[in-house]
mmCIF file of N, CA and C in Angstrom:
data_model
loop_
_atom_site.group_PDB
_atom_site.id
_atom_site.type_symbol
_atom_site.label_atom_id
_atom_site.label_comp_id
_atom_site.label_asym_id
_atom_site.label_seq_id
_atom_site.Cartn_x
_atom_site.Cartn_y
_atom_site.Cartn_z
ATOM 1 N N UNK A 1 -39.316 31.941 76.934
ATOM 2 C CA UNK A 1 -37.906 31.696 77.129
ATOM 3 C C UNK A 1 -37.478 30.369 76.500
ATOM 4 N N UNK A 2 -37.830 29.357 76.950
ATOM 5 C CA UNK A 2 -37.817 28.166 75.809
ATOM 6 C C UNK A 2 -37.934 28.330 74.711
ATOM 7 N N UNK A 3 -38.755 28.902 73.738
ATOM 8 C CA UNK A 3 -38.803 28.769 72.704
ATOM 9 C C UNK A 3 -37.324 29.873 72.171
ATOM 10 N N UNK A 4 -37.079 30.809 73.119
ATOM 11 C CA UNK A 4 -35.541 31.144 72.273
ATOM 12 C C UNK A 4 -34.551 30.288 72.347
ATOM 13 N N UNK A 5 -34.682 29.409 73.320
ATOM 14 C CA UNK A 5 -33.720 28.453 73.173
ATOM 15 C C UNK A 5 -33.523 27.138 72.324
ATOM 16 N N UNK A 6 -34.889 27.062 72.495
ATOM 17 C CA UNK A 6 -35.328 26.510 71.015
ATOM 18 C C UNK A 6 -34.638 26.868 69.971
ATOM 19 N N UNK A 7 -35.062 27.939 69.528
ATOM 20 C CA UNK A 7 -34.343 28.489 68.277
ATOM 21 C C UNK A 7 -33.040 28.870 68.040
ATOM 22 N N UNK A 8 -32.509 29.035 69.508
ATOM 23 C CA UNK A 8 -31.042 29.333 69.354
ATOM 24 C C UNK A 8 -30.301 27.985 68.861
ATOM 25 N N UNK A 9 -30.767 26.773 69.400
ATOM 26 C CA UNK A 9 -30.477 25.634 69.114
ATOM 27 C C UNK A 9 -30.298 25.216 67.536
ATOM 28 N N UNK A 10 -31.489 25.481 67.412
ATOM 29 C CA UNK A 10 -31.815 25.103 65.803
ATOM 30 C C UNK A 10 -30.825 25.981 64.915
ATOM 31 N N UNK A 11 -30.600 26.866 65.278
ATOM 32 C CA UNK A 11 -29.949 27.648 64.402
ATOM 33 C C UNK A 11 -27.985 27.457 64.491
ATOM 34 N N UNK A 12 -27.911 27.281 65.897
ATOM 35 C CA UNK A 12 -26.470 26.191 66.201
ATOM 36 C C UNK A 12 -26.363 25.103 65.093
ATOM 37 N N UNK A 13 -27.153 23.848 65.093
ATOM 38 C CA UNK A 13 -27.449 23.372 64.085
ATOM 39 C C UNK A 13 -27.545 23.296 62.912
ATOM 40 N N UNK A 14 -27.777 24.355 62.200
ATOM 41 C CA UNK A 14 -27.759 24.503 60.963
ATOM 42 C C UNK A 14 -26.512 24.761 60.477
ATOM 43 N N UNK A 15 -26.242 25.804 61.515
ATOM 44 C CA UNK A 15 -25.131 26.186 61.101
ATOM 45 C C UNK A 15 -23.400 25.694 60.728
ATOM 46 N N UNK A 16 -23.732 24.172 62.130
ATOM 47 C CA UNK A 16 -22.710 23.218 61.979
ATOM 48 C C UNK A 16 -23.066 22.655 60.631
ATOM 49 N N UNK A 17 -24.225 22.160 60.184
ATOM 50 C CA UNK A 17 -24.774 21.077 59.049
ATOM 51 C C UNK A 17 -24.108 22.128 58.273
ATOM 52 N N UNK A 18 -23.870 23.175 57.731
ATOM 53 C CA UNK A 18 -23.857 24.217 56.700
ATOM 54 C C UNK A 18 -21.960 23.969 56.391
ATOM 55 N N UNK A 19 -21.444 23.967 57.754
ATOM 56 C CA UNK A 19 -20.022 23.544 57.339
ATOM 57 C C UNK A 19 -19.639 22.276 57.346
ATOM 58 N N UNK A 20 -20.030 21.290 57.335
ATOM 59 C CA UNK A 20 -20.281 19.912 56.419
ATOM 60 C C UNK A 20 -20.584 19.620 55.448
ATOM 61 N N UNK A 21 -20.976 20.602 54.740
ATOM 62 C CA UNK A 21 -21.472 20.395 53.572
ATOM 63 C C UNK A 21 -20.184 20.772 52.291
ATOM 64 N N UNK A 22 -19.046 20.861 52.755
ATOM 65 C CA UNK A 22 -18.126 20.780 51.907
ATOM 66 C C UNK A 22 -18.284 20.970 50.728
ATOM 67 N N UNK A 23 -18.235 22.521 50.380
ATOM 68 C CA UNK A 23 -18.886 23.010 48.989
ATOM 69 C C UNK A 23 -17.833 24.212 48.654
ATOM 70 N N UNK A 24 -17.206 23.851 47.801
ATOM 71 C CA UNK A 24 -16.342 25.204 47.143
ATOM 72 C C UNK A 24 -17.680 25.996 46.350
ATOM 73 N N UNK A 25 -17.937 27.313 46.994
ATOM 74 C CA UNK A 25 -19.198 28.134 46.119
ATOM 75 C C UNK A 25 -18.470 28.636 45.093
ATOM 76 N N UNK A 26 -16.858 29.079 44.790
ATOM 77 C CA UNK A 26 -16.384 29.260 43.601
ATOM 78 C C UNK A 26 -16.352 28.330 42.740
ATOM 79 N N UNK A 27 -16.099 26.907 42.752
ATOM 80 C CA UNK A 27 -16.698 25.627 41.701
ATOM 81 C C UNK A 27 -17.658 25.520 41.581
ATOM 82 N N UNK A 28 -18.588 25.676 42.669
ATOM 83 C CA UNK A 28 -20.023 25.543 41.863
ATOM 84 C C UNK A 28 -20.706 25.947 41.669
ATOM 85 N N UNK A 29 -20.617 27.160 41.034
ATOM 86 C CA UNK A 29 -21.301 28.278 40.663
ATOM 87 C C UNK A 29 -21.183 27.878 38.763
ATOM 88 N N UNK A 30 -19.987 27.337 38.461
ATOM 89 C CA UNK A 30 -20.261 26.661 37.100
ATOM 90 C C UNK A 30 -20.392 25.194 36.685
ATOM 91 N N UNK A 31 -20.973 24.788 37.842
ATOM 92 C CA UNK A 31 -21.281 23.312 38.000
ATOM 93 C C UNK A 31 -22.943 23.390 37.348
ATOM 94 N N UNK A 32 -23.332 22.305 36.717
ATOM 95 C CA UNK A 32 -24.735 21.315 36.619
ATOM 96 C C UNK A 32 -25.211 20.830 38.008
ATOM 97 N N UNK A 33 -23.860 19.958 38.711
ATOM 98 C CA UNK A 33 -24.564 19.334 39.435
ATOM 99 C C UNK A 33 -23.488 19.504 40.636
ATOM 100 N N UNK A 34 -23.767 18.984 42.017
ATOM 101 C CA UNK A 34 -22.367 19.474 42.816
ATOM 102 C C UNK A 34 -22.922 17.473 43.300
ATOM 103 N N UNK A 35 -21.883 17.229 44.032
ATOM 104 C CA UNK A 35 -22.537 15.590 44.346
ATOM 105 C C UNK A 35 -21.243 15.430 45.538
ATOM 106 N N UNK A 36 -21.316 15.305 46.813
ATOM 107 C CA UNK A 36 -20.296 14.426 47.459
ATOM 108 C C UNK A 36 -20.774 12.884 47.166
ATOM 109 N N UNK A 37 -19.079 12.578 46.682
ATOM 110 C CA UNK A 37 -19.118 11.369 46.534
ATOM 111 C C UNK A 37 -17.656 10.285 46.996
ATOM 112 N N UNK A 38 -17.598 9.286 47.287
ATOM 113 C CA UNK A 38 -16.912 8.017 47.179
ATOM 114 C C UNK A 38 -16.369 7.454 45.925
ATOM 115 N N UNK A 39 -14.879 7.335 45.659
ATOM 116 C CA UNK A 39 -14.609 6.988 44.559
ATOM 117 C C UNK A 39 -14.616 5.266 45.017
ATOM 118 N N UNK A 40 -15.446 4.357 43.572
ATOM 119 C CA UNK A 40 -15.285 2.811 44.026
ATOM 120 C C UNK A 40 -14.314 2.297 43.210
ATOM 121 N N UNK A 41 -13.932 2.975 41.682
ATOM 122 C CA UNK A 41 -12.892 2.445 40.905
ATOM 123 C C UNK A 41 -12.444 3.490 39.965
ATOM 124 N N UNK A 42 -11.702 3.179 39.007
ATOM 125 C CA UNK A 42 -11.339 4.163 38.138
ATOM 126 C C UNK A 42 -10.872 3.077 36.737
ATOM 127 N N UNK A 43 -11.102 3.640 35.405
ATOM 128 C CA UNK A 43 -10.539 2.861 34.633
ATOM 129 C C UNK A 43 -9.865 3.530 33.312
ATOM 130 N N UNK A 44 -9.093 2.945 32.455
ATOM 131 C CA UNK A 44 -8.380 3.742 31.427
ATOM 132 C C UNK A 44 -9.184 4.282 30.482
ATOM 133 N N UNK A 45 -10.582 3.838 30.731
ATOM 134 C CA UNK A 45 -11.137 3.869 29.585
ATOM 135 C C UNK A 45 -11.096 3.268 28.028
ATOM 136 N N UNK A 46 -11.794 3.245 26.940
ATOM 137 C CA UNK A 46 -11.468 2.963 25.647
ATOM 138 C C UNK A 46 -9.911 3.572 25.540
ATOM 139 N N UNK A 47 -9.730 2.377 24.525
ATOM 140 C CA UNK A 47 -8.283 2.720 24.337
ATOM 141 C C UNK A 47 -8.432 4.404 23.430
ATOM 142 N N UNK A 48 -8.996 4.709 22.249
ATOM 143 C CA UNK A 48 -8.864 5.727 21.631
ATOM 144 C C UNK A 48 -9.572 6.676 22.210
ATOM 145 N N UNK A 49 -10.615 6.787 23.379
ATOM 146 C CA UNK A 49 -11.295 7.860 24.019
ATOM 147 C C UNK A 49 -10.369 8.829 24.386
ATOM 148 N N UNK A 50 -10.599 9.813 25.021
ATOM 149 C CA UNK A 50 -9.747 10.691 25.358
ATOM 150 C C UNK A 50 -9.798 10.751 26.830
ATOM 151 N N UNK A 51 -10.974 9.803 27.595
ATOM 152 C CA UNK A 51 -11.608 9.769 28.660
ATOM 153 C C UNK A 51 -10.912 8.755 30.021
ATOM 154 N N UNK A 52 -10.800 9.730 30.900
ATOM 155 C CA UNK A 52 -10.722 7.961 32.319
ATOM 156 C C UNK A 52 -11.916 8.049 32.820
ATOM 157 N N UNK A 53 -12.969 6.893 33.083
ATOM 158 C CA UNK A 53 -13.631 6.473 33.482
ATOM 159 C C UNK A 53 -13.517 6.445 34.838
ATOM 160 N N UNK A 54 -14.706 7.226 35.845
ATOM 161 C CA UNK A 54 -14.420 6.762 37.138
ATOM 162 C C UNK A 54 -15.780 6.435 37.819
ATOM 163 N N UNK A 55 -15.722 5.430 38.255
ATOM 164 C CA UNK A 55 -17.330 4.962 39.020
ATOM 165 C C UNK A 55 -17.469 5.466 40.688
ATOM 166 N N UNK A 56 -18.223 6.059 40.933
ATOM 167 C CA UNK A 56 -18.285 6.935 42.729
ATOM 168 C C UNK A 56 -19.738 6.431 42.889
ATOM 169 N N UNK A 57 -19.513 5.949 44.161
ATOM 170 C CA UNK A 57 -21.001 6.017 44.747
ATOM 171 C C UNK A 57 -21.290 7.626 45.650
ATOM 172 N N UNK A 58 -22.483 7.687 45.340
ATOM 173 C CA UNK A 58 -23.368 8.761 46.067
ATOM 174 C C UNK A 58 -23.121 8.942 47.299
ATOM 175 N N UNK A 59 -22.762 9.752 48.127
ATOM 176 C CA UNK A 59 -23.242 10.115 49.532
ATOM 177 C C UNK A 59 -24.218 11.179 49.947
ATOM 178 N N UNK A 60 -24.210 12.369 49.131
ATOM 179 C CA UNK A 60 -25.030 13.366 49.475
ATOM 180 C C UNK A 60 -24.683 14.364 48.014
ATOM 181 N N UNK A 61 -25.808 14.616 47.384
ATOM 182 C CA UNK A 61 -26.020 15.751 46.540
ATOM 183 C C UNK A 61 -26.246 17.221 47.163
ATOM 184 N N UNK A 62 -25.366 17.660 46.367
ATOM 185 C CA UNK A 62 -25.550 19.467 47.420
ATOM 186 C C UNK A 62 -25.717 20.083 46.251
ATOM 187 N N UNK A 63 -26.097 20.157 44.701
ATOM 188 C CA UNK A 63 -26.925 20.862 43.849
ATOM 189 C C UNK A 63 -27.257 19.894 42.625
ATOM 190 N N UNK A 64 -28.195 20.182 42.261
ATOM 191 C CA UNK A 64 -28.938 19.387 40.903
ATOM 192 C C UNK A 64 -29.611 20.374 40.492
ATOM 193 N N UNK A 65 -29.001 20.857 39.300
ATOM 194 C CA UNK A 65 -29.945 21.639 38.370
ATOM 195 C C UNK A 65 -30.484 20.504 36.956
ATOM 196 N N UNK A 66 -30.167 19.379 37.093
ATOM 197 C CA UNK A 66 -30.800 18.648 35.876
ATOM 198 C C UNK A 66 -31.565 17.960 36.619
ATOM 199 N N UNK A 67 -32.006 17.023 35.512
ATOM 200 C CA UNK A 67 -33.645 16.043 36.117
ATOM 201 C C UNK A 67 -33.012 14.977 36.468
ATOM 202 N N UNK A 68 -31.878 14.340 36.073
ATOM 203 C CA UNK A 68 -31.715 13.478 37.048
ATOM 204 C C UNK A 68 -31.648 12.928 38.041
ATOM 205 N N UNK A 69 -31.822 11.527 38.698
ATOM 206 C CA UNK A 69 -32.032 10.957 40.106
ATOM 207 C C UNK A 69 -30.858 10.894 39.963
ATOM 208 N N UNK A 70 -29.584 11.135 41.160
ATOM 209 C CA UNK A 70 -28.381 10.333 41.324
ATOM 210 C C UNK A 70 -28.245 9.413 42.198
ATOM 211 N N UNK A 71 -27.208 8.359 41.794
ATOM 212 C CA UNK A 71 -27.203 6.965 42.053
ATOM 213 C C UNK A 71 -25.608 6.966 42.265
ATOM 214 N N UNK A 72 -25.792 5.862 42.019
ATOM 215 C CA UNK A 72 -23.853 5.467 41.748
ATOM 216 C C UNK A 72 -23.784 6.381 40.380
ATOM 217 N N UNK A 73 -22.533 7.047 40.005
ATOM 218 C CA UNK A 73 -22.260 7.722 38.633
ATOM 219 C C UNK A 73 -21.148 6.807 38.011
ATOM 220 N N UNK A 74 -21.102 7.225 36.776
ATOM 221 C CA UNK A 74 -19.823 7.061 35.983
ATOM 222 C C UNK A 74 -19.871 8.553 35.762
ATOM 223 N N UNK A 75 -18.131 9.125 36.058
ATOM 224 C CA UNK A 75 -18.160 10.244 35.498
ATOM 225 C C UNK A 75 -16.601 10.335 34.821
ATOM 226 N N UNK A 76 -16.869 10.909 33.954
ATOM 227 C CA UNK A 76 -15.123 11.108 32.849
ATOM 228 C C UNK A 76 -14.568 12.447 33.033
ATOM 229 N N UNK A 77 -13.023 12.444 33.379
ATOM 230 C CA UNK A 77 -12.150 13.578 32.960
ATOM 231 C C UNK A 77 -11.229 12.997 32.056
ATOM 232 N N UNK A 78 -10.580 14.176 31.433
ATOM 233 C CA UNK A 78 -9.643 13.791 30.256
ATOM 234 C C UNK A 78 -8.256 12.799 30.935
ATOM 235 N N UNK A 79 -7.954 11.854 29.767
ATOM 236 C CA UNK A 79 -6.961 11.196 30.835
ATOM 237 C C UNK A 79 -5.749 11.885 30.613
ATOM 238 N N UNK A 80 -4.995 12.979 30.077
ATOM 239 C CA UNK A 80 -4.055 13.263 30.301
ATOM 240 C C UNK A 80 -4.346 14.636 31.611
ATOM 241 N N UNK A 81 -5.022 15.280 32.393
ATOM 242 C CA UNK A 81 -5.198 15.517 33.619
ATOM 243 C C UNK A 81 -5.657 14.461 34.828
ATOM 244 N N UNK A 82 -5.806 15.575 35.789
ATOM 245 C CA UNK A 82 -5.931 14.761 37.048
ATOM 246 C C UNK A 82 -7.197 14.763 37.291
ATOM 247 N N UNK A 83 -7.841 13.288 37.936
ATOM 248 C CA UNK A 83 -9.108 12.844 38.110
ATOM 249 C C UNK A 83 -9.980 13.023 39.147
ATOM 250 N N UNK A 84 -10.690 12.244 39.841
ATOM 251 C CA UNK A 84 -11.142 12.133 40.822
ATOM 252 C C UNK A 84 -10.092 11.275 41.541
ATOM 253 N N UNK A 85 -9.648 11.712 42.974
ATOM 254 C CA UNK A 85 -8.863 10.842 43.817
ATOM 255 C C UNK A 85 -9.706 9.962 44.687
ATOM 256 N N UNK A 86 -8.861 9.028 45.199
ATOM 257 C CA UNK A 86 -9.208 7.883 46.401
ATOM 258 C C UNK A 86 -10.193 8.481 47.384
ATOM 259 N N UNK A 87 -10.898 7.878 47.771
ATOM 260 C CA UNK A 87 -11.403 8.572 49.063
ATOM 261 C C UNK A 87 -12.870 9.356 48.622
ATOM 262 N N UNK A 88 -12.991 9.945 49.548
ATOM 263 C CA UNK A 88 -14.224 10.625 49.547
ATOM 264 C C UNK A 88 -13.726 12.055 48.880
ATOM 265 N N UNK A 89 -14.545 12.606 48.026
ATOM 266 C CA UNK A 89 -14.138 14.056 47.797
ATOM 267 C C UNK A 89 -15.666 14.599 47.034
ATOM 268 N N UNK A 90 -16.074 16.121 46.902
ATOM 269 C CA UNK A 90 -16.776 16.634 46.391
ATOM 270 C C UNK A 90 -16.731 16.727 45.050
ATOM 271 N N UNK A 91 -17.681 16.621 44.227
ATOM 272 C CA UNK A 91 -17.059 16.571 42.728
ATOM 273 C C UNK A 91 -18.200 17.635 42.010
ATOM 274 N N UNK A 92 -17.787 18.390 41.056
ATOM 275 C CA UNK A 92 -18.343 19.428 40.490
ATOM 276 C C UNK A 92 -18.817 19.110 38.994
ATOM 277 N N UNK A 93 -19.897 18.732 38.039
ATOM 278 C CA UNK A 93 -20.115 18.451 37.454
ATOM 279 C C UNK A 93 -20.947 18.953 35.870
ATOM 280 N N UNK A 94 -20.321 18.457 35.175
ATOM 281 C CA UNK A 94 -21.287 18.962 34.010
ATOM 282 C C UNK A 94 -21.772 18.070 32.918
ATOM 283 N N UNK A 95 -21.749 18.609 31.347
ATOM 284 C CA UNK A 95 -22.263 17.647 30.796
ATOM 285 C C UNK A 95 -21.132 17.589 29.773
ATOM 286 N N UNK A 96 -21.284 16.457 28.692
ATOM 287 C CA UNK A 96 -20.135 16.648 28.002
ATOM 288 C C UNK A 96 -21.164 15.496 26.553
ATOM 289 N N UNK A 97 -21.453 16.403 25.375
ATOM 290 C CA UNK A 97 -21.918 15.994 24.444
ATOM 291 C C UNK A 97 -21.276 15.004 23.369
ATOM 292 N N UNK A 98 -21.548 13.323 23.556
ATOM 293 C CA UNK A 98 -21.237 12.849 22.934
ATOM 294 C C UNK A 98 -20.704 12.587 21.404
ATOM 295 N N UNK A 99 -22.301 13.178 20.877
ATOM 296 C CA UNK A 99 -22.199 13.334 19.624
ATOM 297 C C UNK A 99 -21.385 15.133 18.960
ATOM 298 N N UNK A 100 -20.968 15.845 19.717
ATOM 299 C CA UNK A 100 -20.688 16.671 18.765
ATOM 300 C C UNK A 100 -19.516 17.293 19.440
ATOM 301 N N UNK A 101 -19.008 15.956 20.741
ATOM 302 C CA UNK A 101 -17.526 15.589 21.047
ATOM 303 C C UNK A 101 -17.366 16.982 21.920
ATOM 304 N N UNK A 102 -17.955 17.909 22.782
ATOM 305 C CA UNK A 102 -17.483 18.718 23.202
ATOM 306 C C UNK A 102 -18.452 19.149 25.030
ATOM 307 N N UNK A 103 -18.197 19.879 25.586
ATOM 308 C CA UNK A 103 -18.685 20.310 26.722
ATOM 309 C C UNK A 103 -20.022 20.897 26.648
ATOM 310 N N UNK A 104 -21.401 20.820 27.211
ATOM 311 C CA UNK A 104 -21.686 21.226 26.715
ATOM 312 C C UNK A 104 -23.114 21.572 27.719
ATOM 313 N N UNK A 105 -24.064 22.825 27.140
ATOM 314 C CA UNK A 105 -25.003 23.349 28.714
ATOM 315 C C UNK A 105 -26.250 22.707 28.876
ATOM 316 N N UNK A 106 -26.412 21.238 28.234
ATOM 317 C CA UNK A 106 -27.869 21.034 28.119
ATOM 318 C C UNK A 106 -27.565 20.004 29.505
ATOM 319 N N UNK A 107 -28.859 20.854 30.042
ATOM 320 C CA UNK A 107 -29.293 20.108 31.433
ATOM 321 C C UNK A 107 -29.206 18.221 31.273
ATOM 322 N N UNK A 108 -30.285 18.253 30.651
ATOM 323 C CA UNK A 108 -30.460 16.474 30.685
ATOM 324 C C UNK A 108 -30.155 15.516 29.598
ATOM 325 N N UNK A 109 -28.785 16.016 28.677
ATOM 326 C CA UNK A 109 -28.457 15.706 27.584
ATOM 327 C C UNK A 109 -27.040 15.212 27.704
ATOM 328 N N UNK A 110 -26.109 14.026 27.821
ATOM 329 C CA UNK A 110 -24.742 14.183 27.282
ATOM 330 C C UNK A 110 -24.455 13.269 28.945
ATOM 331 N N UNK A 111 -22.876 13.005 28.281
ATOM 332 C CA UNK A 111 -22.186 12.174 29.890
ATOM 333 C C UNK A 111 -21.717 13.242 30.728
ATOM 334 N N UNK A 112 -21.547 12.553 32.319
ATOM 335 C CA UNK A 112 -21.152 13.646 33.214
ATOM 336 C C UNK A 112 -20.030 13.840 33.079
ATOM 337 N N UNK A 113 -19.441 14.907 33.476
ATOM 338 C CA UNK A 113 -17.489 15.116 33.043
ATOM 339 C C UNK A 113 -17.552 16.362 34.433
ATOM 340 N N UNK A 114 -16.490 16.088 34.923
ATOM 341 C CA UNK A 114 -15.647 17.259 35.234
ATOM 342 C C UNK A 114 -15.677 18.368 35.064
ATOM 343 N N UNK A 115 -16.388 19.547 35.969
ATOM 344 C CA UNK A 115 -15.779 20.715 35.232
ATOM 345 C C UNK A 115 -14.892 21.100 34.218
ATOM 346 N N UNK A 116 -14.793 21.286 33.506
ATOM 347 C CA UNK A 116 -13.381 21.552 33.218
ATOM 348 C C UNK A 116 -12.818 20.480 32.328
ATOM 349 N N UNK A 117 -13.109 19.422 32.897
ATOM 350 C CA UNK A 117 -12.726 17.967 32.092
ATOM 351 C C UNK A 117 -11.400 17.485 33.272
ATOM 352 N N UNK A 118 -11.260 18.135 34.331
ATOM 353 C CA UNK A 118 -10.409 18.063 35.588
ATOM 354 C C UNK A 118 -10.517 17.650 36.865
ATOM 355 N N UNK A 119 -9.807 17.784 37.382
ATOM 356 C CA UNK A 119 -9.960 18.179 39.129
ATOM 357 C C UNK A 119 -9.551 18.936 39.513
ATOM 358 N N UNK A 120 -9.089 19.812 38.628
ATOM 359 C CA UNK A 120 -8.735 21.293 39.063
ATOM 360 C C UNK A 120 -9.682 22.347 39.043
ATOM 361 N N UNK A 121 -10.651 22.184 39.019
ATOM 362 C CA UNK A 121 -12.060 23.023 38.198
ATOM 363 C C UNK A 121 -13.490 21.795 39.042
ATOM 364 N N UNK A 122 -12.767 20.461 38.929
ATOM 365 C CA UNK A 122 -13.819 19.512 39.198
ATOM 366 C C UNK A 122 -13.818 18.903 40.314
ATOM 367 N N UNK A 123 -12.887 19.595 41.670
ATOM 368 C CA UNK A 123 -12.877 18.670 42.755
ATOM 369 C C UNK A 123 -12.709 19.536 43.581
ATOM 370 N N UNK A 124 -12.732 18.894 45.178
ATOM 371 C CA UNK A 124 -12.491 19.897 46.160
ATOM 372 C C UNK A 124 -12.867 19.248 47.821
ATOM 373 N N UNK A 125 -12.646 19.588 48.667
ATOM 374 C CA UNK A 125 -12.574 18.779 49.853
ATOM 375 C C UNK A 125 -12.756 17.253 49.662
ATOM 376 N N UNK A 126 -11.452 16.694 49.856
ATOM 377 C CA UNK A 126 -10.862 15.718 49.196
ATOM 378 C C UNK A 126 -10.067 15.058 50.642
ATOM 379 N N UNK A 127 -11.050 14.124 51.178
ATOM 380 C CA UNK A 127 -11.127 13.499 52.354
ATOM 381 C C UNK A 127 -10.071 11.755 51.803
ATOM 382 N N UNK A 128 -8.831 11.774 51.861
ATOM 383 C CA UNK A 128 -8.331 10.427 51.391
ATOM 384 C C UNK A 128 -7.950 9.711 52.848
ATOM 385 N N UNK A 129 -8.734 9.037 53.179
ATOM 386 C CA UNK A 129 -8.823 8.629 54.360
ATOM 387 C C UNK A 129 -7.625 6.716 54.201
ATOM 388 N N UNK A 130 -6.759 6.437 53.427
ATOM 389 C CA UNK A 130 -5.936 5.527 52.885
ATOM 390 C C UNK A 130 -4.771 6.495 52.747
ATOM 391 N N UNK A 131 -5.026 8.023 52.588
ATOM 392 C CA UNK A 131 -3.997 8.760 52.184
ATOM 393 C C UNK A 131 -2.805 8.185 50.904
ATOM 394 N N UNK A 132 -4.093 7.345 49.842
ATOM 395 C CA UNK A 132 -3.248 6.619 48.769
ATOM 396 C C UNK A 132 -3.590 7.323 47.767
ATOM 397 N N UNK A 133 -2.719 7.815 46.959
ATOM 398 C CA UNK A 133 -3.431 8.250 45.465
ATOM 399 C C UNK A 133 -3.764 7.172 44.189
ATOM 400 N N UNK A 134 -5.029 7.277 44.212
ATOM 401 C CA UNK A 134 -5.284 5.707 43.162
ATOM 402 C C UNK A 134 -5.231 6.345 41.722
ATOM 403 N N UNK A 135 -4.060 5.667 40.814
ATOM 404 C CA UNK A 135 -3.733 5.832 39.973
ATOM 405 C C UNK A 135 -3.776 4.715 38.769
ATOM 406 N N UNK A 136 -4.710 5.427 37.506
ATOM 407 C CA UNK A 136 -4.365 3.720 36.686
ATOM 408 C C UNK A 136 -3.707 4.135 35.475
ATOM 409 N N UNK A 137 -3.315 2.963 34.867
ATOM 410 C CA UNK A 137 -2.530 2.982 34.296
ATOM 411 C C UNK A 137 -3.288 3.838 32.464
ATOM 412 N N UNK A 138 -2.299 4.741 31.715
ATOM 413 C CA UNK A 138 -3.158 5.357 30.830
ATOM 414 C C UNK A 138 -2.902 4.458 29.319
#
C-alpha cells in the first residue's frame, strides 16, 4: 500500500514539473535548441548588420540537439521584427550561417538566431514580470 502511494506521488510530481516547463511543442519541433531564459540586455547591433543583439542568461534548457554547453547566450533576430522581450520568456532556437549569410541546419556551426529570425516563430511563455517592453533604439 505505501509503495502505491509512493508512486501516486511521484507521478503527481512529474506531472506538475511537466507544466512548468513552459514549452510550445508546436515551436519546438523546428527548434535546434529550446532554452528558458532571462533577458539581461539587448543592443542595436552593428550599424550595417541586419541583426539586434540580445544577451539572456540561462535558467533551464528544455532541448539541445547540438553539442553545445549553454551559458549566458548572445542570440540575434532581425532588427526590423520583434525580439526577445523583458523578462523571463522561452526562446526557440537555431542556427544562422555567418559566412553564407543565411539560416541554416548545421547542429554545431553558425550564430544562434530565432526561429524564424523572430519572436513570432522564436518565443513563447513570456513571463514580463516589470510588465515593461524593453525596446532599443534601431
Amino acid at each position: 500500500m505505501k509503495a502505491i502511494i509512493i508512486l501516486i506521488i511521484c507521478f503527481v510530481i512529474q506531472v506538475a514539473r511537466a507544466g512548468d516547463l513552459q514549452v510550445d511543442d508546436k515551436l519546438a519541433q523546428n527548434a535546434l535548441a529550446v532554452v528558458r531564459v532571462k533577458l539581461m540586455f539587448a543592443d542595436s547591433g552593428l550599424p550595417h548588420s541586419p541583426f539586434r543583439v540580445y544577451s539572456v542568461h540561462t535558467i533551464r534548457i528544455l532541448k539541445n540537439d547540438s553539442h553545445e554547453v549553454f551559458r549566458d547566450l548572445l542570440v540575434r533576430a532581425f532588427k526590423d521584427k520583434p525580439g526577445i522581450p523583458d523578462g523571463e520568456s522561452t526562446i526557440y532556437l537555431q542556427r544562422y550561417d555567418p559566412v553564407k549569410m543565411e539560416l541554416s541546419v548545421d547542429k554545431d556551426f553558425g550564430l544562434w538566431i530565432l526561429v524564424g529570425g523572430d519572436a513570432t516563430k522564436g518565443v513563447s511563455n513570456v513571463n514580463n514580470v516589470n510588465n515593461v517592453n524593453m525596446e532599443t533604439s534601431k
